[in-house]
Amino acid sequence: MTASWLATTAPAQGTNLAFGGLRADTSQPVEVTADALDVDQEDGTAIFTGNVVVGQGEMRLTATEVLVVYKPDRSGIDRLVATGKVVLVNGPDAAEAEKADYTIDSGIVIMTGDVLLSQGPNALSGEQLNVDLATGTARMTGRVRTIFMPENGSPEEDG
């Protein structure tokens, strides 16, 4: 008898997948909470540090530090750059990485550095995960590894 679980390594061109089971409303306000905030009026940045939580609708992003980059005309936030134990959660899916760069207007989050995506009992890992929150889709690239679990939730052993 063979094991009913499957571990594969996909080619470097990438793997397309659903992310979050639902689309995130990228037009909703972005809320950031943290232990501390430092603002630099000259370069138009703000740095949130310590237990940072970013929320926008159903989407949650947590990290050790989040750099907020404002638009050149200071009319709003252009990007959020999260570093240190980054976790992005949207609906039932969660992704972990060393860094995430979220462009607010486009709803695109680019996660890099030991990326791990969990979707229920299944997991995917790779070098980069591009998440489109507006469409609820993602693309994992760079030496992608996938583990699929059987319906009963545990791999069968050879007997």
Short mmCIF file of C-alpha atoms in Angstrom, two decimals:
data_model
loop_
_atom_site.label_atom_id
_atom_site.label_comp_id
_atom_site.label_asym_id
_atom_site.label_seq_id
_atom_site.Cartn_x
_atom_site.Cartn_y
_atom_site.Cartn_z
CA MET A 1 0.00 0.00 0.00
CA THR A 2 1.31 3.45 -0.80
CA ALA A 3 0.89 6.63 1.18
CA SER A 4 -2.11 8.73 0.15
CA TRP A 5 -0.32 12.05 0.73
CA LEU A 6 1.65 13.82 -1.94
CA ALA A 7 4.69 16.06 -1.69
CA THR A 8 5.76 17.72 -4.91
CA THR A 9 8.25 20.28 -6.05
CA ALA A 10 6.92 22.48 -8.84
CA PRO A 11 9.04 24.12 -11.52
CA ALA A 12 10.44 27.58 -10.84
CA GLN A 13 7.92 29.38 -13.07
CA GLY A 14 5.35 29.31 -10.26
CA THR A 15 1.99 28.08 -9.10
CA ASN A 16 -1.31 29.98 -9.29
CA LEU A 17 -3.81 29.48 -6.49
CA ALA A 18 -6.79 30.96 -4.69
CA PHE A 19 -6.05 33.01 -1.58
CA GLY A 20 -8.49 33.83 1.18
CA GLY A 21 -11.58 32.23 -0.21
CA LEU A 22 -12.96 35.74 -0.64
CA ARG A 23 -11.91 39.02 -2.12
CA ALA A 24 -10.66 41.68 0.25
CA ASP A 25 -12.18 45.13 -0.09
CA THR A 26 -9.06 47.20 -0.73
CA SER A 27 -11.12 50.41 -0.62
CA GLN A 28 -11.74 49.98 3.11
CA PRO A 29 -9.69 51.99 5.61
CA VAL A 30 -6.35 50.59 6.79
CA GLU A 31 -6.03 50.39 10.59
CA VAL A 32 -2.61 49.96 12.21
CA THR A 33 -1.94 49.27 15.90
CA ALA A 34 1.49 48.85 17.52
CA ASP A 35 3.50 49.40 20.69
CA ALA A 36 5.30 52.45 19.25
CA LEU A 37 5.25 54.87 16.31
CA ASP A 38 8.03 57.07 14.90
CA VAL A 39 7.13 59.62 12.19
CA ASP A 40 9.57 61.37 9.84
CA GLN A 41 7.85 64.40 8.29
CA GLU A 42 10.79 65.09 5.97
CA ASP A 43 10.73 61.81 4.05
CA GLY A 44 7.02 61.06 4.54
CA THR A 45 7.39 57.80 6.42
CA ALA A 46 6.15 56.33 9.65
CA ILE A 47 7.50 53.24 11.41
CA PHE A 48 5.27 51.15 13.66
CA THR A 49 7.18 48.77 15.94
CA GLY A 50 6.29 46.02 18.40
CA ASN A 51 3.28 43.73 17.99
CA VAL A 52 2.15 45.50 14.82
CA VAL A 53 -1.30 44.57 13.49
CA VAL A 54 -2.58 45.94 10.19
CA GLY A 55 -6.25 45.41 9.38
CA GLN A 56 -8.26 46.17 6.28
CA GLY A 57 -11.70 44.56 6.15
CA GLU A 58 -11.20 40.80 6.62
CA MET A 59 -7.43 40.96 5.92
CA ARG A 60 -4.97 40.98 8.84
CA LEU A 61 -1.19 41.41 8.65
CA THR A 62 1.05 41.11 11.70
CA ALA A 63 4.77 41.84 11.96
CA THR A 64 7.53 43.06 14.24
CA GLU A 65 7.84 46.31 12.27
CA VAL A 66 5.83 48.07 9.57
CA LEU A 67 7.14 51.00 7.55
CA VAL A 68 4.35 53.22 6.16
CA VAL A 69 5.29 55.04 2.96
CA TYR A 70 2.97 57.89 2.08
CA LYS A 71 2.18 59.06 -1.46
CA PRO A 72 4.44 61.90 -2.69
CA ASP A 73 1.60 64.42 -2.33
CA ARG A 74 0.86 62.99 1.16
CA SER A 75 -2.77 62.36 0.15
CA GLY A 76 -2.71 58.85 1.61
CA ILE A 77 -0.70 55.68 2.11
CA ASP A 78 1.20 54.34 -0.88
CA ARG A 79 2.76 51.17 0.62
CA LEU A 80 3.24 49.22 3.81
CA VAL A 81 6.51 47.31 4.20
CA ALA A 82 6.35 44.71 6.97
CA THR A 83 9.41 42.90 8.36
CA GLY A 84 10.01 40.37 11.10
CA LYS A 85 7.71 37.35 11.61
CA VAL A 86 5.24 38.56 8.99
CA VAL A 87 1.87 36.77 8.88
CA LEU A 88 -0.88 37.62 6.37
CA VAL A 89 -4.35 36.19 7.03
CA ASN A 90 -7.28 36.51 4.64
CA GLY A 91 -10.31 34.33 5.29
CA PRO A 92 -9.20 30.74 5.98
CA ASP A 93 -5.72 31.15 4.44
CA ALA A 94 -2.52 32.30 6.15
CA ALA A 95 0.94 33.08 4.77
CA GLU A 96 4.18 33.58 6.69
CA ALA A 97 7.35 35.27 5.41
CA GLU A 98 10.33 37.40 6.43
CA LYS A 99 9.03 40.46 4.53
CA ALA A 100 5.82 41.73 2.92
CA ASP A 101 5.36 44.78 0.69
CA TYR A 102 1.71 45.84 0.36
CA THR A 103 0.82 48.42 -2.31
CA ILE A 104 -2.50 49.82 -1.07
CA ASP A 105 -4.08 51.09 -4.30
CA SER A 106 -3.46 47.89 -6.27
CA GLY A 107 -4.19 45.50 -3.39
CA ILE A 108 -0.99 43.56 -4.20
CA VAL A 109 1.07 42.02 -1.38
CA ILE A 110 4.50 40.64 -2.29
CA MET A 111 5.86 38.30 0.40
CA THR A 112 9.50 37.15 0.32
CA GLY A 113 11.87 35.08 2.42
CA ASP A 114 10.97 31.53 3.47
CA VAL A 115 7.34 31.90 2.42
CA LEU A 116 4.90 29.34 3.81
CA LEU A 117 1.23 29.34 2.78
CA SER A 118 -1.28 27.29 4.78
CA GLN A 119 -4.66 26.45 3.29
CA GLY A 120 -6.48 24.18 5.71
CA PRO A 121 -4.39 21.01 6.06
CA ASN A 122 -2.39 21.78 2.90
CA ALA A 123 0.82 23.80 2.78
CA LEU A 124 2.92 25.40 0.06
CA SER A 125 6.36 26.93 0.38
CA GLY A 126 8.45 28.99 -1.98
CA GLU A 127 10.68 32.01 -2.38
CA GLN A 128 7.99 34.59 -3.22
CA LEU A 129 4.21 34.84 -2.90
CA ASN A 130 2.34 37.53 -4.83
CA VAL A 131 -1.16 37.99 -3.40
CA ASP A 132 -3.86 40.01 -5.18
CA LEU A 133 -6.30 40.87 -2.42
CA ALA A 134 -8.74 42.47 -4.88
CA THR A 135 -9.23 39.20 -6.81
CA GLY A 136 -8.51 36.71 -4.01
CA THR A 137 -5.73 35.03 -6.00
CA ALA A 138 -2.04 34.37 -5.42
CA ARG A 139 1.04 33.13 -7.25
CA MET A 140 3.90 31.28 -5.54
CA THR A 141 7.26 31.38 -7.36
CA GLY A 142 10.76 30.07 -6.87
CA ARG A 143 11.33 26.42 -5.99
CA VAL A 144 7.72 25.72 -4.95
CA ARG A 145 7.03 22.77 -2.66
CA THR A 146 3.51 21.53 -1.97
CA ILE A 147 2.15 19.02 0.54
CA PHE A 148 -1.43 17.79 0.10
CA MET A 149 -3.13 15.94 2.94
CA PRO A 150 -5.75 13.23 2.38
CA GLU A 151 -9.35 13.86 3.39
CA ASN A 152 -8.90 12.14 6.77
CA GLY A 153 -6.19 14.69 7.62
CA SER A 154 -3.20 12.39 8.16
CA PRO A 155 -0.85 10.62 5.77
CA GLU A 156 -1.16 6.87 5.48
CA GLU A 157 1.97 4.86 6.17
CA ASP A 158 3.12 1.92 4.03
CA GLY A 159 2.21 -1.30 5.77
#
